Structures are given as structure tokens and as C-alpha cells.
Amino acid sequence: MQPLTVAEILKATGGRLICGNENAVINDISSDSRSLSESSLFVPIKGEHFDGHDFISSASFSLTQQDTPPEEGKNYIRVADTVRAFGDIAKYYKAKHPVLTVSVIGSVGKTTTRDMTAAVMSKKFRVLKTEKNYNNELGVPIMITKLDNSYDAAVLELGMSGFGEIDRLCDIVRPDVIIMTNIGMSHIEKLGSQDNIFRAKTEGLKYLNDKNTVIANGDDPYLKNIGKPGNFRTVLYGIENRDCDIIAEDITDFGLDGTEFTVISDEKKQRVRLSVPGVHNIYNALAAFAAGKLCGVSPQSAADALSEAGITSMRMEITESDGIKIINDCYNSAPSSVRAALEVLGKNKDMRRVAVLGDILELGNFSAELHSSLGSAAGGSADVLVTVGDNARLIADNAGPGVEIYSFPDTEEAEKGINSI
């Protein structure tokens, strides 16, 4: 992070200086009181079971949304809401560092698409990309404040669970390019319908203009018409929809060893090999390829980057232990990602295939229907099916004949019973 003065923090947040010096300089921002240096600005977060304001005295610089008394030698800034104020600081900071920015939004595939896009963009730019799961109103500002003169592009993942969040994040980030991966069922418990999920995911489009571009999955029924009409340019990618601008064809599936396919763009062809398995990851690769093309990365360089791209753990992560191959795709699961993982598992017919599936959360009134609908996919892909949780039991109940099934109420019981399978 490059330095900011207390005066700049006041300007960004509209806050009031309780005590301190407006010319004092901060060199870091953190919400973790344990990681503070003498020049760190502390952002205390008030949670349901904790309150960061209890640790303000350990900071030389701090925001506060409480009536914190002044202290000698301290710099305290009163704001209405510390999380929102952090976002305001990030927005101000980003405006001072207007690097080429690609934001990734969608129900599933965001992290893999982010990783692939950053790999492709790195062929031409010095890229900052979202780390870990820093994709919310606290994580995105953390990433933005990592920008400095060593970067000339950023690939930022934007997540949400309800209305207003994508709006706020896009207001902070002001992306040049938005990648929309798909509109699925994640967070439907809170939002109520896929139509509402679409509305929430696309809130940030209002910040775009005719110099900006949306790269969208043209095979997704909610996204294929996203730019009609629109105040921005649109690039569609897909496999089934031949009207897309960028298309994958001649797909060869190597199971756990990945896929190979041909990308067609502007009537030119480029062969691409992915080490990460699953046809669903071709969509993520196409989005990354489109972003690279838009930003001047050559097709061959994009293909090279995709073949080398490292993927964040727990996303179709393949490991091996004692001769057993493990497909770890358990991070923040959704019905579509479970179905995709089962499809990968099902292709390995020369092995004994074991699927271990737990409850998928945040499905609300759709939970029973969606869990049950995964039964046939599990039954057709696995020789052994292990379910954990009451909702996942519905997958087992609908798996059909010919599958060896074990169901456990919780992870503790599963851990005891799974060793005997």
C-alpha cells in the first residue's frame, strides 16, 4: 500500500477527527488488531459475538463507529459505519491507482475464472488478483489497498449473498471489464428466485459506460441477452450457443487429466489444453481467454497461460494418497458445482468411484427439491455414495439401484463410519 494521510482518510470517509494529526501518515490498513504496526490504520469490526472496538487502544490510528474518548498520541476518526468507511477509503485509493481492472461475478466458477484470467492477463500485465476468499465488503477493500506502482492491472472477485452488495462493490472497484460466469441457485434462500439472483448479480452494470465491456456466458439463459440493450459493450462466450463471439469446439475430455479444445474467435482457431478436469472449466477458460483478447493478449499466449494456470485449492483439486485419487471440490458448494464434480467422477469407469456429499446450504424452500434432483447424477456417477446431513440424505434416497449407499447425520458420525467402507 502507498501512504495516505489522516486528512485523506477524513476526505474519503466524511469522518470526524476525534484526536490526532491530519498530516500523520498511514502505510497499512487492517481489521486484525494482532497485525498492526505503528503506521497501521485499524478498522474495528462489530460482529454478533465480538467487537473490534475493544482493541482500539492497541492502534495508533483507528476508525471508530462509537463515541471513543480521545487519547494522547492517538489518531481516532469517527465514522457512521467502519466497514462502509473502509469501502470508502478503498474507493478513494482505487481512484488514485486507476489500473486496468477486471471483476469476476457469478454464482459458481468465480474463483477458478479469476485464477485463469489473472494467469492470462499476466502474459502482458503485472497483475494483482484476489487472494483467498477476499471477495466481500471487507475483503475487496483489503485487496484494493494492496495496489501500488508495481501493478498495472487487477483481477478482483466480487461475491454477494443479498441485494445491494454487488452495487456497493462495483461502486468501490469501478471495473473496466466485468466477467459474468453464470446465474445459479446459490443464495436463493435469501433472494427467493433466480430472477432475483440475476438482479442482484447485475447491480453493478449501472456503473459501466460505452468504454467498458461485459464478458458473459452465452450458454446461460439469464446472460445470453445481457447487453440488449446496454450502455456497454458485450462479449459472449459459450459451447452450445453458436452466436457467441468466442466458442469452444472439438472438445476432448481426458477425465482427471483435464480437457483439450479449440477456441474460435474472429474466425481464427486456437487449441487449448487444461490440466484442471471437467467440461465446466472450459467455460471458465473461455471467459479468461476473452478477457485476454480484449486486453491485447495473443491467442497463443492465452493458451499457454491456461495450460499453466494454478487453481485455488478445493476447486476440482486432484490429490493422491495411498493409490487413491481424491477430487476435492468442497469449497462453498452449489447444486451446479456438485453436478459438475459428479460428471468428472463418472467418467473414471476403470476405478472404484466414491462420492462423499454433504448438505448444500442457503437453498431455502428449494433445498429438498434440489438435493433430490442430484440423486440420479450421483447414482449414475458413483459406485459408492456417502452422504452427510439430513438434506444430503435426499440425494441418497434418489440415487436409484446399483449404488452402495451410506448416510450419516453429521461429520462426526461420518468420520467414524467411513473408514469401514
PDB file of N, CA and C in Angstrom, residues 26 28-37 39-45 51-64 75-77 82 86 89:
ATOM      1  N   ILE A  26      -0.380   7.051   7.267  1.00  0.00           N
ATOM      2  CA  ILE A  26      -0.582   5.615   7.477  1.00  0.00           C
ATOM      3  C   ILE A  26      -0.020   4.858   6.271  1.00  0.00           C
ATOM      4  N   ASP A  28      -0.611   1.268   6.067  1.00  0.00           N
ATOM      5  CA  ASP A  28      -1.237  -0.056   6.040  1.00  0.00           C
ATOM      6  C   ASP A  28      -2.617   0.064   6.661  1.00  0.00           C
ATOM      7  N   ILE A  29      -3.543  -0.804   6.247  1.00  0.00           N
ATOM      8  CA  ILE A  29      -4.882  -0.855   6.823  1.00  0.00           C
ATOM      9  C   ILE A  29      -5.193  -2.297   7.180  1.00  0.00           C
ATOM     10  N   SER A  30      -5.730  -2.524   8.386  1.00  0.00           N
ATOM     11  CA  SER A  30      -6.021  -3.889   8.818  1.00  0.00           C
ATOM     12  C   SER A  30      -7.219  -3.909   9.754  1.00  0.00           C
ATOM     13  N   SER A  31      -7.980  -4.989   9.674  1.00  0.00           N
ATOM     14  CA  SER A  31      -9.080  -5.201  10.625  1.00  0.00           C
ATOM     15  C   SER A  31      -8.675  -6.193  11.713  1.00  0.00           C
ATOM     16  N   ASP A  32      -7.431  -6.613  11.694  1.00  0.00           N
ATOM     17  CA  ASP A  32      -6.901  -7.567  12.678  1.00  0.00           C
ATOM     18  C   ASP A  32      -5.962  -6.827  13.615  1.00  0.00           C
ATOM     19  N   SER A  33      -6.374  -6.636  14.845  1.00  0.00           N
ATOM     20  CA  SER A  33      -5.574  -5.864  15.806  1.00  0.00           C
ATOM     21  C   SER A  33      -4.231  -6.517  16.089  1.00  0.00           C
ATOM     22  N   ARG A  34      -4.110  -7.812  15.808  1.00  0.00           N
ATOM     23  CA  ARG A  34      -2.867  -8.525  16.081  1.00  0.00           C
ATOM     24  C   ARG A  34      -1.790  -8.241  15.045  1.00  0.00           C
ATOM     25  N   SER A  35      -2.165  -7.661  13.916  1.00  0.00           N
ATOM     26  CA  SER A  35      -1.208  -7.460  12.821  1.00  0.00           C
ATOM     27  C   SER A  35      -0.815  -5.993  12.644  1.00  0.00           C
ATOM     28  N   LEU A  36      -1.158  -5.140  13.599  1.00  0.00           N
ATOM     29  CA  LEU A  36      -0.953  -3.703  13.452  1.00  0.00           C
ATOM     30  C   LEU A  36       0.501  -3.299  13.670  1.00  0.00           C
ATOM     31  N   SER A  37       0.958  -2.348  12.845  1.00  0.00           N
ATOM     32  CA  SER A  37       2.239  -1.694  13.067  1.00  0.00           C
ATOM     33  C   SER A  37       1.960  -0.275  13.570  1.00  0.00           C
ATOM     34  N   SER A  39       2.228   2.398  12.008  1.00  0.00           N
ATOM     35  CA  SER A  39       1.616   3.248  10.980  1.00  0.00           C
ATOM     36  C   SER A  39       0.380   2.604  10.358  1.00  0.00           C
ATOM     37  N   SER A  40      -0.207   1.598  11.022  1.00  0.00           N
ATOM     38  CA  SER A  40      -1.401   0.919  10.507  1.00  0.00           C
ATOM     39  C   SER A  40      -2.676   1.640  10.932  1.00  0.00           C
ATOM     40  N   LEU A  41      -3.633   1.716  10.019  1.00  0.00           N
ATOM     41  CA  LEU A  41      -4.977   2.163  10.357  1.00  0.00           C
ATOM     42  C   LEU A  41      -5.807   0.943  10.711  1.00  0.00           C
ATOM     43  N   PHE A  42      -6.369   0.934  11.905  1.00  0.00           N
ATOM     44  CA  PHE A  42      -7.182  -0.182  12.381  1.00  0.00           C
ATOM     45  C   PHE A  42      -8.639   0.064  12.014  1.00  0.00           C
ATOM     46  N   VAL A  43      -9.263  -0.964  11.440  1.00  0.00           N
ATOM     47  CA  VAL A  43     -10.692  -0.921  11.120  1.00  0.00           C
ATOM     48  C   VAL A  43     -11.396  -1.903  12.050  1.00  0.00           C
ATOM     49  N   PRO A  44     -11.928  -1.437  13.172  1.00  0.00           N
ATOM     50  CA  PRO A  44     -12.596  -2.351  14.108  1.00  0.00           C
ATOM     51  C   PRO A  44     -13.957  -2.783  13.583  1.00  0.00           C
ATOM     52  N   ILE A  45     -14.190  -4.078  13.565  1.00  0.00           N
ATOM     53  CA  ILE A  45     -15.447  -4.631  13.045  1.00  0.00           C
ATOM     54  C   ILE A  45     -16.318  -5.074  14.208  1.00  0.00           C
ATOM     55  N   ASP A  51     -16.435  -7.554  19.178  1.00  0.00           N
ATOM     56  CA  ASP A  51     -16.413  -6.148  18.800  1.00  0.00           C
ATOM     57  C   ASP A  51     -14.978  -5.674  18.765  1.00  0.00           C
ATOM     58  N   GLY A  52     -14.498  -5.363  17.565  1.00  0.00           N
ATOM     59  CA  GLY A  52     -13.126  -4.910  17.408  1.00  0.00           C
ATOM     60  C   GLY A  52     -12.820  -3.618  18.131  1.00  0.00           C
ATOM     61  N   HIS A  53     -13.872  -2.862  18.492  1.00  0.00           N
ATOM     62  CA  HIS A  53     -13.647  -1.618  19.228  1.00  0.00           C
ATOM     63  C   HIS A  53     -12.989  -1.861  20.579  1.00  0.00           C
ATOM     64  N   ASP A  54     -13.068  -3.094  21.077  1.00  0.00           N
ATOM     65  CA  ASP A  54     -12.427  -3.419  22.360  1.00  0.00           C
ATOM     66  C   ASP A  54     -10.909  -3.323  22.269  1.00  0.00           C
ATOM     67  N   PHE A  55     -10.369  -3.285  21.025  1.00  0.00           N
ATOM     68  CA  PHE A  55      -8.921  -3.312  20.851  1.00  0.00           C
ATOM     69  C   PHE A  55      -8.367  -2.024  20.242  1.00  0.00           C
ATOM     70  N   ILE A  56      -9.181  -0.984  20.221  1.00  0.00           N
ATOM     71  CA  ILE A  56      -8.754   0.266  19.612  1.00  0.00           C
ATOM     72  C   ILE A  56      -7.509   0.832  20.284  1.00  0.00           C
ATOM     73  N   SER A  57      -7.407   0.661  21.576  1.00  0.00           N
ATOM     74  CA  SER A  57      -6.266   1.241  22.306  1.00  0.00           C
ATOM     75  C   SER A  57      -4.923   0.674  21.851  1.00  0.00           C
ATOM     76  N   SER A  58      -4.935  -0.470  21.158  1.00  0.00           N
ATOM     77  CA  SER A  58      -3.690  -1.061  20.669  1.00  0.00           C
ATOM     78  C   SER A  58      -3.238  -0.436  19.355  1.00  0.00           C
ATOM     79  N   ALA A  59      -4.054   0.457  18.784  1.00  0.00           N
ATOM     80  CA  ALA A  59      -3.756   1.058  17.483  1.00  0.00           C
ATOM     81  C   ALA A  59      -3.345   2.513  17.623  1.00  0.00           C
ATOM     82  N   SER A  60      -2.397   2.930  16.786  1.00  0.00           N
ATOM     83  CA  SER A  60      -2.030   4.340  16.727  1.00  0.00           C
ATOM     84  C   SER A  60      -3.039   5.129  15.897  1.00  0.00           C
ATOM     85  N   PHE A  61      -3.612   4.463  14.884  1.00  0.00           N
ATOM     86  CA  PHE A  61      -4.623   5.052  14.024  1.00  0.00           C
ATOM     87  C   PHE A  61      -5.825   4.123  14.010  1.00  0.00           C
ATOM     88  N   SER A  62      -7.021   4.670  14.164  1.00  0.00           N
ATOM     89  CA  SER A  62      -8.197   3.797  14.147  1.00  0.00           C
ATOM     90  C   SER A  62      -9.445   4.535  13.708  1.00  0.00           C
ATOM     91  N   LEU A  63     -10.268   3.837  12.933  1.00  0.00           N
ATOM     92  CA  LEU A  63     -11.637   4.264  12.725  1.00  0.00           C
ATOM     93  C   LEU A  63     -12.443   3.832  13.939  1.00  0.00           C
ATOM     94  N   THR A  64     -13.588   4.458  14.149  1.00  0.00           N
ATOM     95  CA  THR A  64     -14.491   4.039  15.213  1.00  0.00           C
ATOM     96  C   THR A  64     -15.907   4.471  14.873  1.00  0.00           C
ATOM     97  N   ASN A  75      -4.673   8.655  16.873  1.00  0.00           N
ATOM     98  CA  ASN A  75      -5.411   9.271  15.780  1.00  0.00           C
ATOM     99  C   ASN A  75      -6.703   8.493  15.585  1.00  0.00           C
ATOM    100  N   TYR A  76      -7.800   8.995  16.124  1.00  0.00           N
ATOM    101  CA  TYR A  76      -9.085   8.320  16.050  1.00  0.00           C
ATOM    102  C   TYR A  76     -10.029   9.104  15.144  1.00  0.00           C
ATOM    103  N   ILE A  77     -10.705   8.384  14.251  1.00  0.00           N
ATOM    104  CA  ILE A  77     -11.611   9.004  13.289  1.00  0.00           C
ATOM    105  C   ILE A  77     -13.003   8.406  13.464  1.00  0.00           C
ATOM    106  N   THR A  82     -17.879   1.400  10.247  1.00  0.00           N
ATOM    107  CA  THR A  82     -16.466   1.171   9.938  1.00  0.00           C
ATOM    108  C   THR A  82     -16.263   0.354   8.666  1.00  0.00           C
ATOM    109  N   PHE A  86     -14.363   1.713   5.392  1.00  0.00           N
ATOM    110  CA  PHE A  86     -13.236   1.021   4.765  1.00  0.00           C
ATOM    111  C   PHE A  86     -13.453   0.955   3.250  1.00  0.00           C
ATOM    112  N   ILE A  89     -12.693   4.312   1.786  1.00  0.00           N
ATOM    113  CA  ILE A  89     -11.244   4.513   1.676  1.00  0.00           C
ATOM    114  C   ILE A  89     -10.712   3.770   0.457  1.00  0.00           C
TER     115      ILE A  89
END
